[in-house]
Structure formats: C-alpha cells, structure tokens
Amino acid sequence: YRRELLLPFSCMPRDKLYFEQSRVSAPYRTRVTAYPAPNGRLTATSNPHEWVSLAGITFTTSGEHGQNLQLYSVWAPKPGFAHPTFYVHEGVCEFEGTLYGEMAPRRFGTLPKECRVKHRLVFYLSKVDRGGRVEVRPNGGMYVIDTWQKRDNRQVSLAGLAFAVNDRKLA
C-alpha cells in the first residue's frame, strides 16, 4: 500500500533522496523516498491502517554552501539520485546523496577538517533492501561497514546523516 505526502515548493529536496524509517509492523523499517520539483513528495509503502514515522527526515532545499564529497575509486554517485554532498552550517555537518560501490566494508571518502568529529560515530542508513551501517571517524574517514547480500544491492543513502562538528557545542 503506497502512501504519498505532497510537499510545498519551498520544502522540496534538490534531488531524489531516500531514508530508512520506522513503521508499526514487521519488518518495522521501510523506505521513504523524497522527490524534487516539479512533483515534490514523500512516498512510503506500508499496510493499510499502519503508520510510517517521518522523524529524522532532513534535507537541504538549496545548493548554497554545499560541496561534493570526494569519493574513493571503488565508489560513485548512484545514477538518478543526488550526488553525495555535504553542508556545514552553524556547526552542523549534514549529508545527502546516494553511494554506489563495489564492496564493503570499505572507506568511501574523507571529510575536510571543518567537518570532522571528536569521536567515532555510527549511523544506520538506508540500503536497497534493508539498512546498513556507516561510520564517521575522527581522522575524517567515512566507511560503509556491511557486506552486500546481493550484487545489485551495492548502494547506501547518506540522506539524513548529520552531526555537530569538532569545535561546536549544540544547546
């Protein structure tokens, strides 16, 4: 059963993104896809009379101050989705985009100094058929820590990954 929520023009992502979200019944996780203009909307699949959480869905609505993430050679942007990009704004580093890779576990990029963490952070992000683990390390390394179950499922969405940077404390 497909659910759809139309977005106002001022609240549409720049490119197609997807998120791994909670829902009320097994398998308890479902993909929510955010589409850009001209038909900006969020879509999700669930059974009738079930809810899907939209908590934690964040994305930028303009390309200001964004930089493409430099990817290691076995990784590339997923065709048809946003290029892996990061934004640093008011002490928060935020990501969007989708990776397509050859193998995991594997380092996919290195963050610039203005977007580094003090301690290792672990995130659970969306993949084709389930979630996957992404680690961000103090040296700037970003890793997919997972094994591909199928050869055609070698993608990970960075949408929604955000954290405070080294020298900034959030209230």
C-alpha atoms as a printed R data frame, in Angstrom:
    type eleno elety resid chain resno      x      y       z
1   ATOM     1    CA   TYR     A     1  0.000  0.000   0.000
2   ATOM     2    CA   ARG     A     2  1.678  3.224  -1.131
3   ATOM     3    CA   ARG     A     3  1.376  6.404   0.922
4   ATOM     4    CA   GLU     A     4  2.169  9.811  -0.539
5   ATOM     5    CA   LEU     A     5  2.596 13.241   1.017
6   ATOM     6    CA   LEU     A     6  2.869 16.302  -1.258
7   ATOM     7    CA   LEU     A     7  5.496 18.867  -0.273
8   ATOM     8    CA   PRO     A     8  5.205 22.651  -0.602
9   ATOM     9    CA   PHE     A     9  7.556 24.089  -3.228
10  ATOM    10    CA   SER     A    10  9.760 25.754  -0.575
11  ATOM    11    CA   CYS     A    11 10.275 22.373   1.124
12  ATOM    12    CA   MET     A    12 11.384 20.125  -1.751
13  ATOM    13    CA   PRO     A    13 14.785 18.435  -1.944
14  ATOM    14    CA   ARG     A    14 17.174 19.375  -4.751
15  ATOM    15    CA   ASP     A    15 17.447 15.742  -5.929
16  ATOM    16    CA   LYS     A    16 15.838 12.353  -5.272
17  ATOM    17    CA   LEU     A    17 16.731 11.018  -1.794
18  ATOM    18    CA   TYR     A    18 15.716  8.033   0.296
19  ATOM    19    CA   PHE     A    19 15.573  7.294   4.022
20  ATOM    20    CA   GLU     A    20 15.189  4.166   6.190
21  ATOM    21    CA   GLN     A    21 12.261  4.840   8.562
22  ATOM    22    CA   SER     A    22 10.309  3.063  11.321
23  ATOM    23    CA   ARG     A    23  6.846  1.627  10.856
24  ATOM    24    CA   VAL     A    24  4.366 -0.152  13.117
25  ATOM    25    CA   SER     A    25  4.681 -3.785  11.912
26  ATOM    26    CA   ALA     A    26  7.304 -6.266  10.716
27  ATOM    27    CA   PRO     A    27  9.763 -5.688   9.155
28  ATOM    28    CA   TYR     A    28  9.490 -2.451  11.234
29  ATOM    29    CA   ARG     A    29 11.551 -0.484   8.700
30  ATOM    30    CA   THR     A    30 10.512  0.920   5.342
31  ATOM    31    CA   ARG     A    31 11.997  3.182   2.722
32  ATOM    32    CA   VAL     A    32 10.696  6.730   2.390
33  ATOM    33    CA   THR     A    33 11.643  8.457  -0.869
34  ATOM    34    CA   ALA     A    34 11.762 12.242  -1.243
35  ATOM    35    CA   TYR     A    35 11.264 13.586  -4.765
36  ATOM    36    CA   PRO     A    36 12.324 17.036  -6.060
37  ATOM    37    CA   ALA     A    37 10.266 19.592  -8.017
38  ATOM    38    CA   PRO     A    38  8.133 19.725 -10.045
39  ATOM    39    CA   ASN     A    39  6.304 16.858  -8.285
40  ATOM    40    CA   GLY     A    40  7.856 17.169  -4.804
41  ATOM    41    CA   ARG     A    41  6.535 14.493  -2.482
42  ATOM    42    CA   LEU     A    42  7.421 11.849   0.100
43  ATOM    43    CA   THR     A    43  6.377  8.263  -0.638
44  ATOM    44    CA   ALA     A    44  6.402  5.153   1.555
45  ATOM    45    CA   THR     A    45  4.997  1.631   1.436
46  ATOM    46    CA   SER     A    46  3.055  0.107   4.333
47  ATOM    47    CA   ASN     A    47 -0.015 -1.988   5.018
48  ATOM    48    CA   PRO     A    48 -3.406 -0.241   5.246
49  ATOM    49    CA   HIS     A    49 -4.055  1.410   8.630
50  ATOM    50    CA   GLU     A    50 -0.332  1.454   9.566
51  ATOM    51    CA   TRP     A    51  1.814  4.461  10.321
52  ATOM    52    CA   VAL     A    52  5.270  5.295   8.997
53  ATOM    53    CA   SER     A    53  7.462  7.641  11.049
54  ATOM    54    CA   LEU     A    54  8.810 10.748   9.311
55  ATOM    55    CA   ALA     A    55 11.009 11.638  12.300
56  ATOM    56    CA   GLY     A    56 14.600 12.406  11.375
57  ATOM    57    CA   ILE     A    57 13.980 13.136   7.711
58  ATOM    58    CA   THR     A    58 16.102 16.164   6.900
59  ATOM    59    CA   PHE     A    59 17.420 17.538   3.637
60  ATOM    60    CA   THR     A    60 18.634 20.809   2.198
61  ATOM    61    CA   THR     A    61 16.395 22.737  -0.146
62  ATOM    62    CA   SER     A    62 19.108 24.794  -1.873
63  ATOM    63    CA   GLY     A    63 22.620 24.093  -3.065
64  ATOM    64    CA   GLU     A    64 24.151 27.004  -1.168
65  ATOM    65    CA   HIS     A    65 27.358 26.157   0.702
66  ATOM    66    CA   GLY     A    66 27.245 22.510  -0.392
67  ATOM    67    CA   GLN     A    67 30.315 20.607  -1.554
68  ATOM    68    CA   ASN     A    68 30.539 17.297  -3.383
69  ATOM    69    CA   LEU     A    69 32.100 14.583  -1.247
70  ATOM    70    CA   GLN     A    70 35.330 13.305  -2.822
71  ATOM    71    CA   LEU     A    71 34.750  9.573  -3.284
72  ATOM    72    CA   TYR     A    72 37.347  6.808  -3.358
73  ATOM    73    CA   SER     A    73 37.772  4.982  -6.658
74  ATOM    74    CA   VAL     A    74 35.520  1.963  -5.945
75  ATOM    75    CA   TRP     A    75 32.593  4.293  -5.140
76  ATOM    76    CA   ALA     A    76 30.470  6.512  -7.379
77  ATOM    77    CA   PRO     A    77 27.253  8.524  -7.160
78  ATOM    78    CA   LYS     A    78 24.161  6.347  -7.759
79  ATOM    79    CA   PRO     A    79 22.667  7.303 -11.155
80  ATOM    80    CA   GLY     A    80 19.270  9.002 -10.795
81  ATOM    81    CA   PHE     A    81 19.884 10.106  -7.186
82  ATOM    82    CA   ALA     A    82 21.601 13.083  -5.550
83  ATOM    83    CA   HIS     A    83 25.416 13.209  -5.707
84  ATOM    84    CA   PRO     A    84 26.958 12.572  -2.257
85  ATOM    85    CA   THR     A    85 27.203 16.118  -0.886
86  ATOM    86    CA   PHE     A    86 27.918 17.703   2.493
87  ATOM    87    CA   TYR     A    87 26.961 21.050   4.016
88  ATOM    88    CA   VAL     A    88 28.440 22.750   7.078
89  ATOM    89    CA   HIS     A    89 26.065 25.272   8.621
90  ATOM    90    CA   GLU     A    90 26.084 26.695  12.157
91  ATOM    91    CA   GLY     A    91 28.310 23.906  13.494
92  ATOM    92    CA   VAL     A    92 26.414 21.004  11.922
93  ATOM    93    CA   CYS     A    93 27.687 18.870   9.053
94  ATOM    94    CA   GLU     A    94 24.802 17.379   7.033
95  ATOM    95    CA   PHE     A    95 24.854 14.928   4.104
96  ATOM    96    CA   GLU     A    96 22.675 13.860   1.228
97  ATOM    97    CA   GLY     A    97 23.110 11.696  -1.832
98  ATOM    98    CA   THR     A    98 23.462  8.026  -2.658
99  ATOM    99    CA   LEU     A    99 26.631  5.924  -2.982
100 ATOM   100    CA   TYR     A   100 27.093  3.023  -5.341
101 ATOM   101    CA   GLY     A   101 30.085  0.772  -4.616
102 ATOM   102    CA   GLU     A   102 31.954 -2.382  -5.443
103 ATOM   103    CA   MET     A   103 32.453 -3.868  -1.992
104 ATOM   104    CA   ALA     A   104 32.055 -3.280   1.732
105 ATOM   105    CA   PRO     A   105 33.404 -2.859   4.347
106 ATOM   106    CA   ARG     A   106 35.239 -0.088   2.629
107 ATOM   107    CA   ARG     A   107 36.250  3.541   3.067
108 ATOM   108    CA   PHE     A   108 34.273  5.709   0.671
109 ATOM   109    CA   GLY     A   109 35.576  9.189   1.450
110 ATOM   110    CA   THR     A   110 37.469 11.597   3.700
111 ATOM   111    CA   LEU     A   111 35.873 14.654   5.267
112 ATOM   112    CA   PRO     A   112 37.595 18.046   5.227
113 ATOM   113    CA   LYS     A   113 38.841 19.377   8.581
114 ATOM   114    CA   GLU     A   114 35.804 21.663   9.083
115 ATOM   115    CA   CYS     A   115 33.503 18.635   9.064
116 ATOM   116    CA   ARG     A   116 35.247 16.207  11.462
117 ATOM   117    CA   VAL     A   117 34.085 14.580  14.695
118 ATOM   118    CA   LYS     A   118 35.864 14.139  18.060
119 ATOM   119    CA   HIS     A   119 34.835 10.501  18.464
120 ATOM   120    CA   ARG     A   120 33.741  7.724  16.129
121 ATOM   121    CA   LEU     A   121 30.048  7.963  15.202
122 ATOM   122    CA   VAL     A   122 27.925  5.116  13.847
123 ATOM   123    CA   PHE     A   123 24.772  5.641  11.748
124 ATOM   124    CA   TYR     A   124 22.133  3.229  10.476
125 ATOM   125    CA   LEU     A   125 21.232  4.321   6.957
126 ATOM   126    CA   SER     A   126 19.035  3.065   4.140
127 ATOM   127    CA   LYS     A   127 20.104  0.500   1.566
128 ATOM   128    CA   VAL     A   128 18.070 -1.166  -1.183
129 ATOM   129    CA   ASP     A   129 16.542 -3.963   0.863
130 ATOM   130    CA   ARG     A   130 17.468 -3.061   4.453
131 ATOM   131    CA   GLY     A   131 19.560 -0.661   6.493
132 ATOM   132    CA   GLY     A   132 23.334 -0.515   6.624
133 ATOM   133    CA   ARG     A   133 25.963  0.847   8.988
134 ATOM   134    CA   VAL     A   134 28.082  3.889   8.156
135 ATOM   135    CA   GLU     A   135 30.933  5.039  10.430
136 ATOM   136    CA   VAL     A   136 32.436  8.532  10.635
137 ATOM   137    CA   ARG     A   137 35.882  8.638  12.305
138 ATOM   138    CA   PRO     A   138 37.928 11.465  13.860
139 ATOM   139    CA   ASN     A   139 40.548 11.288  11.076
140 ATOM   140    CA   GLY     A   140 37.782 12.200   8.599
141 ATOM   141    CA   GLY     A   141 37.358  8.684   7.253
142 ATOM   142    CA   MET     A   142 33.859  7.605   6.246
143 ATOM   143    CA   TYR     A   143 33.180  3.859   5.951
144 ATOM   144    CA   VAL     A   144 30.390  1.536   4.919
145 ATOM   145    CA   ILE     A   145 30.558 -1.345   7.427
146 ATOM   146    CA   ASP     A   146 28.425 -4.020   5.854
147 ATOM   147    CA   THR     A   147 28.505 -6.948   3.465
148 ATOM   148    CA   TRP     A   148 26.475 -6.983   0.291
149 ATOM   149    CA   GLN     A   149 23.986 -9.812   0.262
150 ATOM   150    CA   LYS     A   150 23.287 -9.408  -3.446
151 ATOM   151    CA   ARG     A   151 25.477 -7.961  -6.174
152 ATOM   152    CA   ASP     A   152 22.775 -5.474  -7.257
153 ATOM   153    CA   ASN     A   153 22.268 -4.053  -3.738
154 ATOM   154    CA   ARG     A   154 25.554 -2.143  -3.513
155 ATOM   155    CA   GLN     A   155 24.142  1.260  -2.635
156 ATOM   156    CA   VAL     A   156 23.765  3.333   0.519
157 ATOM   157    CA   SER     A   157 21.823  6.562   1.042
158 ATOM   158    CA   LEU     A   158 23.578  9.283   3.074
159 ATOM   159    CA   ALA     A   159 20.326 11.257   3.403
160 ATOM   160    CA   GLY     A   160 19.653 12.305   6.983
161 ATOM   161    CA   LEU     A   161 23.226 11.799   8.240
162 ATOM   162    CA   ALA     A   162 24.093 14.872  10.336
163 ATOM   163    CA   PHE     A   163 26.330 15.648  13.322
164 ATOM   164    CA   ALA     A   164 27.927 18.508  15.265
165 ATOM   165    CA   VAL     A   165 31.490 19.274  14.194
166 ATOM   166    CA   ASN     A   166 34.577 19.300  16.453
167 ATOM   167    CA   ASP     A   167 34.637 22.820  17.815
168 ATOM   168    CA   ARG     A   168 30.912 23.397  18.164
169 ATOM   169    CA   LYS     A   169 28.654 22.567  21.106
170 ATOM   170    CA   LEU     A   170 24.932 22.462  20.486
171 ATOM   171    CA   ALA     A   171 22.472 23.598  23.123
